[in-house]
C-alpha cells in the first residue's frame, strides 16, 4: 500500500463554554455530533476525533441519551476517538491532584463506551506544566499531542518530552496549529496543488514521514464534501484517520528524538496568552478554595471516618472542579455569563466538600467530653495549631485557661468578649405575645433559655449556648406572664441577657493528621512565656520582626538577619489589554504613593499580633478616550493590610483588601529585594520550576516574563507563600518581586493589542472583568531567609 502524503484527522476543538455559556454551546455540539454519527455510519472510511475530552460525549448524551449505543459502536470500531481527558484544562490554574482526577474521570468514562484514545491530546492549552509527561506515563499513555508553549529550537514534528523525574512521552508537535489542514480545502478545485505545496512547505519538519493534517477548528463540523474530495482527483495522497492512528505509528522511545525537559511556556511559535493567570482573580481563588476544602475533607474522612461512604459526594465535588478547569473557564477569558457559571460550579464543589468535612468533624466532636473542644490538625505534619475557641466566661475577674487531657496548660490569648445584652425594649402589655412567638422550643435569639424572670412591668430572659438547667416549660411561662399582665397592664420592659462568652486563642500541639480534646474554663492565668510583642508600628517574635514605615510599606527582618525593605508597596498602572494579555498604555501613569497612612493595633499578642495598616490612594478612574492615556479624573480607594505575626512562624502574614473603584488597570504588590536576582523558583503541579528574567519570544505575542505560582514563589532571600495561583514577575531587572492582585479590563479580546499581533477571540465586552465595586482580597505571607 502506498504511504499517504498527508494523513487528515477530522476533528472539532470544542470550547465547552467561552463567548457563549455552556448550555448555548451544548445545543450546537449536539448538531455537530448528530452529523458526525450519521456520516460515520454511512461511510466506513470516515473518522472523527472528538477533541480529546470525554465531557463532550457526556454533554451530548445528556441531550441524546437514545444515541448512546451508536456512539459506543463507533468508538468500539475505532472510527470515533474519545477521551482520554474529561476536560481540556488549563494546566497551570488548578492543582496537580485535579489534573490526575481529570484524566481519571475521562479515562473511566471513555472506557465504559468502548475505549479511550491513548494520546494525551493537549491542543489549545496556554502552555504546559512540567509534570504532564509523568502523569501521562503513569496512566500508561506513551504519546502526547500539543501546540502552544514548545521551545523555538525544535525543528521536527516529534520530540521527547521529559518530566523532572525523567518520565517521558513522545509528543506530536502541532507546530502549525490544530487546524493546519483547513487551508488545503479553501479552494476545492485546487486541492491537489495545495497538497503538493503544503507537503513541500513542511518537508523540513516531517522528512520522509507523512504530514499530519489537522482538519478542524473551534466549534467546527466536518465539511459535507470531505470524503468526496479525498476520493476525487485532487485527493491523491490523502487519507483520513483518527489521531491515534497517526501518532502511534511512531516509536515513543525513539533515541533520535530531540529532548525537551520541564514546562513549556515559550511564545516562540504560538501565543500562550499569559494574562489569563491574573484576570478574574476571584475564579482563581474559588478554584483553590474548592480544591483545598474537598482535598481536606477526603483526608479527614479517610483518617477519622473510614467506614462512612462519602464517595458520591466526593465524585460530585471533583467533577465540578474538573469541569471548571477548562482553558476558557477558570482562565476567565470568556464572557461574564461563563464566569458566573464557573464561579457557581466551584462554589457547589466547595459546599459538597464542606458538608463532608462538617460531618467528619461532628463525628470527632462526639468522641470528646461535652465540656471540651476538638482541635483537628488537617495537615500531614505535627504542628502548633492556634485554635480559636469560643468559651463561656461569666466571671469578669477571671481569665480563660485551657489544658490538654493530661492537664498540661496551654498558652492562651484573649481576643474579644461577646455582647451580653441581646434585646432591650419597651412594649405594651398587649404586645407581649410577640415576645412569646420569638421562642422556638427553648431557642431565643440563637441561644437557649437558661431562666426567666416575670415581675410587674418586667420580663427578663437569661440565655446561654449550653443551658445548665435541665428543661424549660413554655406553657408555664405563658401562664405566669398572663397572670402578671392581668395584674400590671401598661408598658413592660423586656430584656434578653446572654451569658458572657470570650473568644480566645489557644496554642495547641497536635500530631500529624491528628486531633486532641482541649478543655477551656476560667481560672488564674499562668505567666506567659515569650511570644509576639506589639507596639504602635511593630511586631516582634523570636523568629521575625516587622516595622511599618511612614508610607505603609513594611521592613521584614528574619531570624538570620535577612532584611526586606519596602515590602507591600502597591502599584496601580493602566491596562489597555484584554482578558488574555496585559496591555500597558503608551502614556501610562503609575500610582504607588498613598495620600495618607494610618496604623492601629488589632491584636496585642502574645500568641498572635496584628497591625491594621490603612493606605488611601487616588487612582485614575479609567483609561481616557485615547486608550493609551489614563484619565485625569481620579477616585479614592482605601487599601487595608492586616499584618500578622504568630508565635513559632518564621513569616509575616499579610491580608490585603480593598473595594476596586477603577477600571482598566493592574494592581501589583511589590517585594523589593536587597540585591537583584537572576532567577525565581515557583511551586506548581507536583514540581518546583526555576525561571529566569525573560521568556522566549518569536511569535506574534510579546514574551512578557510573567509566570504562575501555586503556593509559593522564591526570589533570592524572599519567599512569598500564596493562597491561590498568582501571577508574578521579577521586575526592574530582578530587583523586585511583583505579584498581581488585580487586573481589571473590559474586553474579552481586543482587535488591536500593544503586546499581541492578532486577536485571541472576538471583541466582546466583559464589564464583569472590570471588578468595579467588588471587594478584592489577597492573603499571602513573606519569608525573609538567606
PDB file of C-alpha atoms in Angstrom, residues 148 271-275 576-583 699-703 743 747-763:
ATOM      1  CA  UNK A 148       1.400  26.085  22.333  1.00  0.00           C
ATOM      2  CA  UNK A 271       0.617  32.714  21.778  1.00  0.00           C
ATOM      3  CA  UNK A 272       0.388  31.380  25.327  1.00  0.00           C
ATOM      4  CA  UNK A 273      -1.822  34.292  26.475  1.00  0.00           C
ATOM      5  CA  UNK A 274      -0.287  34.716  29.941  1.00  0.00           C
ATOM      6  CA  UNK A 275      -2.763  37.363  31.093  1.00  0.00           C
ATOM      7  CA  UNK A 576      -5.490  48.695  27.811  1.00  0.00           C
ATOM      8  CA  UNK A 577      -5.344  44.949  27.153  1.00  0.00           C
ATOM      9  CA  UNK A 578      -7.952  42.223  27.467  1.00  0.00           C
ATOM     10  CA  UNK A 579      -8.671  39.029  29.331  1.00  0.00           C
ATOM     11  CA  UNK A 580      -5.843  37.233  27.506  1.00  0.00           C
ATOM     12  CA  UNK A 581      -2.955  39.707  27.665  1.00  0.00           C
ATOM     13  CA  UNK A 582      -1.934  42.645  29.811  1.00  0.00           C
ATOM     14  CA  UNK A 583      -1.518  45.762  27.660  1.00  0.00           C
ATOM     15  CA  UNK A 699       5.616  34.617  17.524  1.00  0.00           C
ATOM     16  CA  UNK A 700       3.104  37.450  17.438  1.00  0.00           C
ATOM     17  CA  UNK A 701       2.998  37.978  21.191  1.00  0.00           C
ATOM     18  CA  UNK A 702       5.433  39.944  23.330  1.00  0.00           C
ATOM     19  CA  UNK A 703       7.128  37.454  25.691  1.00  0.00           C
ATOM     20  CA  UNK A 743      -6.161  43.054  36.545  1.00  0.00           C
ATOM     21  CA  UNK A 747     -12.929  43.307  26.765  1.00  0.00           C
ATOM     22  CA  UNK A 748     -12.680  39.559  26.252  1.00  0.00           C
ATOM     23  CA  UNK A 749     -10.253  40.240  23.386  1.00  0.00           C
ATOM     24  CA  UNK A 750      -9.272  43.443  21.618  1.00  0.00           C
ATOM     25  CA  UNK A 751      -8.532  43.539  17.913  1.00  0.00           C
ATOM     26  CA  UNK A 752      -5.560  45.894  18.325  1.00  0.00           C
ATOM     27  CA  UNK A 753      -3.340  44.978  21.261  1.00  0.00           C
ATOM     28  CA  UNK A 754       0.029  46.567  22.064  1.00  0.00           C
ATOM     29  CA  UNK A 755       1.637  43.231  23.002  1.00  0.00           C
ATOM     30  CA  UNK A 756      -0.129  40.807  20.627  1.00  0.00           C
ATOM     31  CA  UNK A 757      -0.345  40.864  16.840  1.00  0.00           C
ATOM     32  CA  UNK A 758      -3.660  39.071  16.355  1.00  0.00           C
ATOM     33  CA  UNK A 759      -6.935  38.882  18.279  1.00  0.00           C
ATOM     34  CA  UNK A 760      -7.288  35.992  20.731  1.00  0.00           C
ATOM     35  CA  UNK A 761     -11.044  35.894  20.162  1.00  0.00           C
ATOM     36  CA  UNK A 762     -13.925  38.173  19.312  1.00  0.00           C
ATOM     37  CA  UNK A 763     -14.180  41.690  20.697  1.00  0.00           C
TER      38      UNK A 763
END
